[in-house]
PDB file of N, CA and C in Angstrom:
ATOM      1  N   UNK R 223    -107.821 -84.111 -27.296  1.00 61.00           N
ATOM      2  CA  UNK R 223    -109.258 -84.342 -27.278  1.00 61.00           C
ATOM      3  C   UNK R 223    -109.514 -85.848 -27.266  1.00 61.00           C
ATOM      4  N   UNK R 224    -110.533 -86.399 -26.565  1.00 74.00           N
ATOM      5  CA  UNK R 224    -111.138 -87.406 -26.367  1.00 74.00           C
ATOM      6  C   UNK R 224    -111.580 -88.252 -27.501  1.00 74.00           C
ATOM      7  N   UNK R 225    -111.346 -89.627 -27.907  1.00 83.00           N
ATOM      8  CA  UNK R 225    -111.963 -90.460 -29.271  1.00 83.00           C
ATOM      9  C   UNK R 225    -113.383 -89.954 -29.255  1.00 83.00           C
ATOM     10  N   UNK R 226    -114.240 -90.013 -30.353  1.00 90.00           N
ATOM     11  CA  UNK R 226    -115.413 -89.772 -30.221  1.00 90.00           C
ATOM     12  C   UNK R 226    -115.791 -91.288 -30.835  1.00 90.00           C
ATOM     13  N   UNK R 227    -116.731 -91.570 -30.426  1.00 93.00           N
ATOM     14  CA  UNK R 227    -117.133 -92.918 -30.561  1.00 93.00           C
ATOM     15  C   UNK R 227    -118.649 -92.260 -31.796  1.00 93.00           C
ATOM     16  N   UNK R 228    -118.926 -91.540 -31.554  1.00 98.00           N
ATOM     17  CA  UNK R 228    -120.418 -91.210 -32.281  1.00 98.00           C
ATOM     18  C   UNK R 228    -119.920 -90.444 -33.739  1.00 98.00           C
ATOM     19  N   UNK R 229    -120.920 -90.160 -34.517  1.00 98.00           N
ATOM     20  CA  UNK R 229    -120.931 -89.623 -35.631  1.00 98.00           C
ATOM     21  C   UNK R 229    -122.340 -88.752 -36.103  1.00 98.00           C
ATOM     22  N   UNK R 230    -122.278 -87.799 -36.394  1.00 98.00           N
ATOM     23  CA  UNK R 230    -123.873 -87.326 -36.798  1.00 98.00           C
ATOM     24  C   UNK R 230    -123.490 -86.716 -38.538  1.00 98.00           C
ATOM     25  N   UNK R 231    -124.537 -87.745 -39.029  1.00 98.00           N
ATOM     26  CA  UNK R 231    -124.951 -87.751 -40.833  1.00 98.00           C
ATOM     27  C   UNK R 231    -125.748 -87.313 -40.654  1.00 98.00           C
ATOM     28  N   UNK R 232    -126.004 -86.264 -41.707  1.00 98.00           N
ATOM     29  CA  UNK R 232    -126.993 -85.358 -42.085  1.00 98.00           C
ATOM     30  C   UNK R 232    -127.763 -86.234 -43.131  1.00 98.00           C
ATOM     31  N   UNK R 233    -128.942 -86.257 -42.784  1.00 98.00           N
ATOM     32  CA  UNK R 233    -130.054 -86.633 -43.422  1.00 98.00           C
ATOM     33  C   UNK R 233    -130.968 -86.290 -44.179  1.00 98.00           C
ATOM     34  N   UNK R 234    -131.323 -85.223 -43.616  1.00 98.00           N
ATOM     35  CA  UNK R 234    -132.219 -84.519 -44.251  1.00 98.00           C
ATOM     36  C   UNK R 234    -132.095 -82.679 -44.374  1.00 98.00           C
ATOM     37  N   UNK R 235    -132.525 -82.041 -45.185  1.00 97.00           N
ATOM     38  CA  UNK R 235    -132.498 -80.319 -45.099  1.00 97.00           C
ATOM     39  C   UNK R 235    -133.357 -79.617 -45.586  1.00 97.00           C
ATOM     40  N   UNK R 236    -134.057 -79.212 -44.634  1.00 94.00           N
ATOM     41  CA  UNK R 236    -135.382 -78.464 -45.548  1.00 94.00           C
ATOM     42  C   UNK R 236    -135.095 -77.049 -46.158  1.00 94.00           C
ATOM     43  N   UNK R 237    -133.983 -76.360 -45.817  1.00 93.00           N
ATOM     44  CA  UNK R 237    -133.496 -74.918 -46.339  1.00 93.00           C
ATOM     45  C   UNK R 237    -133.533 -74.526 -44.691  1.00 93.00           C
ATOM     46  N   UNK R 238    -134.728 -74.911 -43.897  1.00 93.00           N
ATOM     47  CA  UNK R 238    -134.684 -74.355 -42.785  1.00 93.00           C
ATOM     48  C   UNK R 238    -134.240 -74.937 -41.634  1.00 93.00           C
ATOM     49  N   UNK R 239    -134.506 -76.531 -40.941  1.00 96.00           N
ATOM     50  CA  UNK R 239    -133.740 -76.861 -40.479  1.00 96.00           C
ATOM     51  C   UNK R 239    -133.394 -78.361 -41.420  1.00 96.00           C
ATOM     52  N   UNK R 240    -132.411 -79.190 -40.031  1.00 97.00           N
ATOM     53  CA  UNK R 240    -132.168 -80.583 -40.817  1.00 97.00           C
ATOM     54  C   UNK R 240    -132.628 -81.704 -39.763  1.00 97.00           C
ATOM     55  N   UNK R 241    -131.638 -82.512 -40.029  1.00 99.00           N
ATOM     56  CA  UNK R 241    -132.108 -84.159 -39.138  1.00 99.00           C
ATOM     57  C   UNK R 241    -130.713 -84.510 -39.488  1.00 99.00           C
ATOM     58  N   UNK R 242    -130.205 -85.185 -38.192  1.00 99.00           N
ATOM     59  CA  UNK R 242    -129.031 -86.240 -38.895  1.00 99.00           C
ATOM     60  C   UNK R 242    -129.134 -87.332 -37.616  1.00 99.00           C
ATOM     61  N   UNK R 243    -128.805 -88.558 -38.384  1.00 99.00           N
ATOM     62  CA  UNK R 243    -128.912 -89.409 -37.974  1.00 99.00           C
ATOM     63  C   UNK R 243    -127.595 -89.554 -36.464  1.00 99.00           C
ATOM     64  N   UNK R 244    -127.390 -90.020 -34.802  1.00 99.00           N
ATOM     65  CA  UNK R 244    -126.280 -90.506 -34.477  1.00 99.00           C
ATOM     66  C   UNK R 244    -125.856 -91.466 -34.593  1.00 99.00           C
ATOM     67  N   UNK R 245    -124.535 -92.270 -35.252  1.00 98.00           N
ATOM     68  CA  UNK R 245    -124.477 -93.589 -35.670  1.00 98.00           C
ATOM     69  C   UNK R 245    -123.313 -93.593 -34.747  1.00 98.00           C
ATOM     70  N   UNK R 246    -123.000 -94.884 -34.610  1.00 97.00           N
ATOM     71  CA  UNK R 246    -121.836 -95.454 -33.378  1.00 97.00           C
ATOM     72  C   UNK R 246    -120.333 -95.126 -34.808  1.00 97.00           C
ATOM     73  N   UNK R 247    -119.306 -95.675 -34.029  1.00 94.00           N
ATOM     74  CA  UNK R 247    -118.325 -96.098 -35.440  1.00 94.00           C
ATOM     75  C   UNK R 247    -118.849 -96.933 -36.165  1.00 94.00           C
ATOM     76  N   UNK R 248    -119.320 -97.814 -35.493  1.00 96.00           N
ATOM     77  CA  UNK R 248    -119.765 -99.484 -36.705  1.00 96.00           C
ATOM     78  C   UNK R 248    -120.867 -99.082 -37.868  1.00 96.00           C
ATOM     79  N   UNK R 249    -121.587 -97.356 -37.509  1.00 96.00           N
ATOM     80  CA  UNK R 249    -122.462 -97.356 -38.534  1.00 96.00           C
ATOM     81  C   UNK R 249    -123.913 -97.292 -38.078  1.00 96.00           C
ATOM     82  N   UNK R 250    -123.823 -98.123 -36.522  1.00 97.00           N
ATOM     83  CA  UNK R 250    -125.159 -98.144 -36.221  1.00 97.00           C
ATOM     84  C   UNK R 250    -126.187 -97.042 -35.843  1.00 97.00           C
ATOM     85  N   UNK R 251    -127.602 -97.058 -36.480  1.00 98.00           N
ATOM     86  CA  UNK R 251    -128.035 -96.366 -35.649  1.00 98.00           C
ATOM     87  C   UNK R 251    -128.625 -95.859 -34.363  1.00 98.00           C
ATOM     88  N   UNK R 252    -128.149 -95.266 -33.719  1.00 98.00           N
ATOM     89  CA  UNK R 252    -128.486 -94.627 -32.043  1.00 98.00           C
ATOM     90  C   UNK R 252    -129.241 -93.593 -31.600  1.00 98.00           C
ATOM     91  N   UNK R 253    -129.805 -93.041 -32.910  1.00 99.00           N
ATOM     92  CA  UNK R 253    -130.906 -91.898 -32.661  1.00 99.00           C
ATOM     93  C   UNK R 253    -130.865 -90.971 -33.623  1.00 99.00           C
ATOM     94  N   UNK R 254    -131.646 -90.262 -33.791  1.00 99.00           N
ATOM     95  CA  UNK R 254    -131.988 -88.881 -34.447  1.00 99.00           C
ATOM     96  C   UNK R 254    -132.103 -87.219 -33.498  1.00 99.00           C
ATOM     97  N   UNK R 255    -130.895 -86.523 -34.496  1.00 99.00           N
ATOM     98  CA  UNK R 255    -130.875 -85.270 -34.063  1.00 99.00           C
ATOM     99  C   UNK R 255    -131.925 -84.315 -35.098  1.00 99.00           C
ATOM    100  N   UNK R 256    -133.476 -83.732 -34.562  1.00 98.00           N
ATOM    101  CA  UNK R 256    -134.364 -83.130 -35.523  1.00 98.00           C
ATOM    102  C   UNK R 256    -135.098 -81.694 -34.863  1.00 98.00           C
ATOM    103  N   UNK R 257    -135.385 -81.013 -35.687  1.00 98.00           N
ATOM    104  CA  UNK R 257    -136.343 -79.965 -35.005  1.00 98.00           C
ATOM    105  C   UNK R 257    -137.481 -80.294 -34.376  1.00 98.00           C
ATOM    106  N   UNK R 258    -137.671 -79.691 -33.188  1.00 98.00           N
ATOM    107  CA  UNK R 258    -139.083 -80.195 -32.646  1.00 98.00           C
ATOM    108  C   UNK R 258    -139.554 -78.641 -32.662  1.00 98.00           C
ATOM    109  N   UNK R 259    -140.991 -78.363 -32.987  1.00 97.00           N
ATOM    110  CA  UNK R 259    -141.169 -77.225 -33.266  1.00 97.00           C
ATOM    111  C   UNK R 259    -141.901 -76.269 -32.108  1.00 97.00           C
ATOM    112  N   UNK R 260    -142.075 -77.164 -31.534  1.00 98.00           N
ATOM    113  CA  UNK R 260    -142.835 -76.801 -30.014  1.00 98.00           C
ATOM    114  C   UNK R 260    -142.040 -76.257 -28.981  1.00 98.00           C
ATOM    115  N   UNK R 261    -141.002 -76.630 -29.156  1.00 97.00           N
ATOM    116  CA  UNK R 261    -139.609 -75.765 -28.732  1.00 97.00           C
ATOM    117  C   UNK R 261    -139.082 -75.016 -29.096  1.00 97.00           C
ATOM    118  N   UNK R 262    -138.796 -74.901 -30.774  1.00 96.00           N
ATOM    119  CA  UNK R 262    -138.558 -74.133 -31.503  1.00 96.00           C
ATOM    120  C   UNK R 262    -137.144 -74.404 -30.952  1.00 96.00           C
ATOM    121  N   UNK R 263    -136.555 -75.809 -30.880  1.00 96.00           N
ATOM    122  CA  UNK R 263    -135.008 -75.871 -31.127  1.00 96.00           C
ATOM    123  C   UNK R 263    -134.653 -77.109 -31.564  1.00 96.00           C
ATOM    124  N   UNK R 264    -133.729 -77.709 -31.822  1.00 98.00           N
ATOM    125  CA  UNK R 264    -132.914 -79.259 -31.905  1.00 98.00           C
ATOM    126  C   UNK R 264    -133.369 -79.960 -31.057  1.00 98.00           C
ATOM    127  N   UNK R 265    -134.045 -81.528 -30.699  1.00 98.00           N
ATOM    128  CA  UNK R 265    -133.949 -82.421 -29.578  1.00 98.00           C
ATOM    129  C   UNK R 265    -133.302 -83.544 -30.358  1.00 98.00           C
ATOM    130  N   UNK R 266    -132.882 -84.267 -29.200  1.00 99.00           N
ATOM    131  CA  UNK R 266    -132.385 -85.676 -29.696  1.00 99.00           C
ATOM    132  C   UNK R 266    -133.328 -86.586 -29.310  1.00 99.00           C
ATOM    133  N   UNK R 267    -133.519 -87.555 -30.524  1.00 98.00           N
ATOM    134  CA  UNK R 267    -134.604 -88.371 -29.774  1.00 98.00           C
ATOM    135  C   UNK R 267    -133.474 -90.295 -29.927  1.00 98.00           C
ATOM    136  N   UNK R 268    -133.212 -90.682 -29.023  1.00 98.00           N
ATOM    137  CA  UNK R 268    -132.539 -91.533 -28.707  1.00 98.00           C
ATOM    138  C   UNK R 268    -133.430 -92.535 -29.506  1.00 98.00           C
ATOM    139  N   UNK R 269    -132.675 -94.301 -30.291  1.00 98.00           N
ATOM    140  CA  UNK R 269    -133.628 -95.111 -30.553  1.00 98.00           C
ATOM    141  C   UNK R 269    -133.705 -96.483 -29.391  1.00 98.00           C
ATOM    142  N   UNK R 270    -134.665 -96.343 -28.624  1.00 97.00           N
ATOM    143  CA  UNK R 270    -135.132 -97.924 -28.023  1.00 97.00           C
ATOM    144  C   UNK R 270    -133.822 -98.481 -27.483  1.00 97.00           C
ATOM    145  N   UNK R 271    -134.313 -99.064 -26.616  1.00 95.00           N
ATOM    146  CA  UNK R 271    -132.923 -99.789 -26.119  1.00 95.00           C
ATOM    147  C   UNK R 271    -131.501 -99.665 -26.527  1.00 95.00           C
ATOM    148  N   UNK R 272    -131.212 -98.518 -26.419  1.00 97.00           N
ATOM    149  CA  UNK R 272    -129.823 -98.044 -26.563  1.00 97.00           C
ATOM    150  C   UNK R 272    -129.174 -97.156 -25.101  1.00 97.00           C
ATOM    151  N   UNK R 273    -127.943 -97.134 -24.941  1.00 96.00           N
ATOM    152  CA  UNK R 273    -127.708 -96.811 -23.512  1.00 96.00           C
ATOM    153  C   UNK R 273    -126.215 -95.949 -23.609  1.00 96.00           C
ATOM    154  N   UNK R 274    -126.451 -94.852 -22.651  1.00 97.00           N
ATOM    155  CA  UNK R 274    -125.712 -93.383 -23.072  1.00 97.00           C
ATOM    156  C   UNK R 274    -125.069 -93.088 -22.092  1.00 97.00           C
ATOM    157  N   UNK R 275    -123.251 -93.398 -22.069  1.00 95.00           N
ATOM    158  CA  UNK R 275    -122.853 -92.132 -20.630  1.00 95.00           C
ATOM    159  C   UNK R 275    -123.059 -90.554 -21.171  1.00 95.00           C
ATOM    160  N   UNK R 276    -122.171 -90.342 -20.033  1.00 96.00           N
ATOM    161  CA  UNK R 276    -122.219 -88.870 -19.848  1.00 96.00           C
ATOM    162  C   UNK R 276    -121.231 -88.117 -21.040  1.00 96.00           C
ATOM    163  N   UNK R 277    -120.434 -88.845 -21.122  1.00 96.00           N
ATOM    164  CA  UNK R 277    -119.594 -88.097 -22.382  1.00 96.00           C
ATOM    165  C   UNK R 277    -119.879 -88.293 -23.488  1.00 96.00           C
ATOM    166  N   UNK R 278    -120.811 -89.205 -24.029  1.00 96.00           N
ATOM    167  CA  UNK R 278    -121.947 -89.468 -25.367  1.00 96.00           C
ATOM    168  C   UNK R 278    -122.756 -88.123 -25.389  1.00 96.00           C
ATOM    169  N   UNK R 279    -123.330 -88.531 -24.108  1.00 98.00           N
ATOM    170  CA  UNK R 279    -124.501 -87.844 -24.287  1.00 98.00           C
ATOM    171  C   UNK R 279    -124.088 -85.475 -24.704  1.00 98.00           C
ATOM    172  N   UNK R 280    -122.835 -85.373 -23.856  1.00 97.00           N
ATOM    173  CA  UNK R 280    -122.268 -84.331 -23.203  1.00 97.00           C
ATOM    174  C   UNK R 280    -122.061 -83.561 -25.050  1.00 97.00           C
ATOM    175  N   UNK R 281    -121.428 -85.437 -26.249  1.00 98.00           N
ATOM    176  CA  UNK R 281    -121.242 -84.814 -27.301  1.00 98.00           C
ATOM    177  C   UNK R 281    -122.318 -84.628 -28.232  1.00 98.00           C
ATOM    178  N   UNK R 282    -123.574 -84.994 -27.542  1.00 98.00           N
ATOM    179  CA  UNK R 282    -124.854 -84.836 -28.998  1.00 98.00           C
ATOM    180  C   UNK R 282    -125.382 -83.186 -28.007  1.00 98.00           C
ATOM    181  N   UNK R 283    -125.283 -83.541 -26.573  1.00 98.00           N
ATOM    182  CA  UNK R 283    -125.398 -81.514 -26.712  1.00 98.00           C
ATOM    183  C   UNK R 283    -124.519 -80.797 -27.169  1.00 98.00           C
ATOM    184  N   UNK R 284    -123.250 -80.594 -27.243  1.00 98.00           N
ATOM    185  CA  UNK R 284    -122.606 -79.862 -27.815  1.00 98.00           C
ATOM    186  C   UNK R 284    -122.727 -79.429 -29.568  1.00 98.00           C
ATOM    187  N   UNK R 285    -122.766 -80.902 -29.814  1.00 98.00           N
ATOM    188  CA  UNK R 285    -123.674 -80.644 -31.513  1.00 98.00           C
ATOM    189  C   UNK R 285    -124.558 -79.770 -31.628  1.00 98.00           C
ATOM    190  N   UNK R 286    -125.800 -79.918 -30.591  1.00 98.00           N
ATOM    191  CA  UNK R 286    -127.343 -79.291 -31.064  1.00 98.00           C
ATOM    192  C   UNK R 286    -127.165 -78.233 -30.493  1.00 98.00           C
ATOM    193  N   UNK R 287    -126.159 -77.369 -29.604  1.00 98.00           N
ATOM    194  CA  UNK R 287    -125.619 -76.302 -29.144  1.00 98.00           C
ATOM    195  C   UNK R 287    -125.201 -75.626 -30.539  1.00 98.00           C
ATOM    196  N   UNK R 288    -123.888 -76.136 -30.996  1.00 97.00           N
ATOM    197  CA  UNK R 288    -123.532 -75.516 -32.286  1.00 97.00           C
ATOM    198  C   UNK R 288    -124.420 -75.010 -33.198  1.00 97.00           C
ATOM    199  N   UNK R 289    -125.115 -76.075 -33.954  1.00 97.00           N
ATOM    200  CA  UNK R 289    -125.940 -76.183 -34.717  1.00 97.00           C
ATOM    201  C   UNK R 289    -127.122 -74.661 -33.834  1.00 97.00           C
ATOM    202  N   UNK R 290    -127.827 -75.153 -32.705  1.00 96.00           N
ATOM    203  CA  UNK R 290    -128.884 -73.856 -32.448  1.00 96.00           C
ATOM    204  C   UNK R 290    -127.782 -72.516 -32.989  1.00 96.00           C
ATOM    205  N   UNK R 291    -126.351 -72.450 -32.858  1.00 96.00           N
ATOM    206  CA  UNK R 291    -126.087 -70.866 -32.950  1.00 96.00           C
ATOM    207  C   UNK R 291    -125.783 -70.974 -34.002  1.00 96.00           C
ATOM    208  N   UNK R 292    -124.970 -72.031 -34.845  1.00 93.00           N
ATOM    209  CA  UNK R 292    -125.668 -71.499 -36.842  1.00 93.00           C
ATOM    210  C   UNK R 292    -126.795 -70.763 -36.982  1.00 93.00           C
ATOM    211  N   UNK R 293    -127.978 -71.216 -36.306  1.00 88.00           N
ATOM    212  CA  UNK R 293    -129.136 -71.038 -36.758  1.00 88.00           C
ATOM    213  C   UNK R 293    -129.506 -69.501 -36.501  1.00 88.00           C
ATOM    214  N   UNK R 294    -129.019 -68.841 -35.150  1.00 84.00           N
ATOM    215  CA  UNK R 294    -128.916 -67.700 -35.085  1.00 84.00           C
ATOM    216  C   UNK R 294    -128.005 -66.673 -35.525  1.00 84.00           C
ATOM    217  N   UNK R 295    -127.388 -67.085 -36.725  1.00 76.00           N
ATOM    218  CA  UNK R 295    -126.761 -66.393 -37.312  1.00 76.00           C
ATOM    219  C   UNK R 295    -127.030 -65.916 -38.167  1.00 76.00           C
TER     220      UNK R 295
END
């Protein structure tokens, strides 16, 4: 498997869903993974001038993939 350069900390938990922060290795932050309710699923909301290939990006869907089928469990 591929280095992962990203990390997702859990931030927050309401019992129902959560939030976690994506931080680089160094710690930084690169966005928030949160419920949007208008969807009624996970979005990522990227922060400001930050910049994403395809295999970044490929690993914060696979997260909010997982995470949606916890949720349907």
């Amino acid at each position: 498997m591929a280095k992962s350069f990203l990390q997702f900390v859990e931030i927050k938990d309401t019992g129902k869903t959560k939030v976690w922060e994506v931080n680089n290795t160094s710690n930084i932050i690169l966005g928030r993974i949160g419920w949007y309710s208008p969807w009624r699923k996970y979005v990522f909301m990227p922060n400001e001038s930050t910049i994403w290939d395809f295999k970044c990006l490929s690993e914060v869907k696979s997260f909010m993939f997982n995470e949606m089928q916890k949720r349907k469990k």
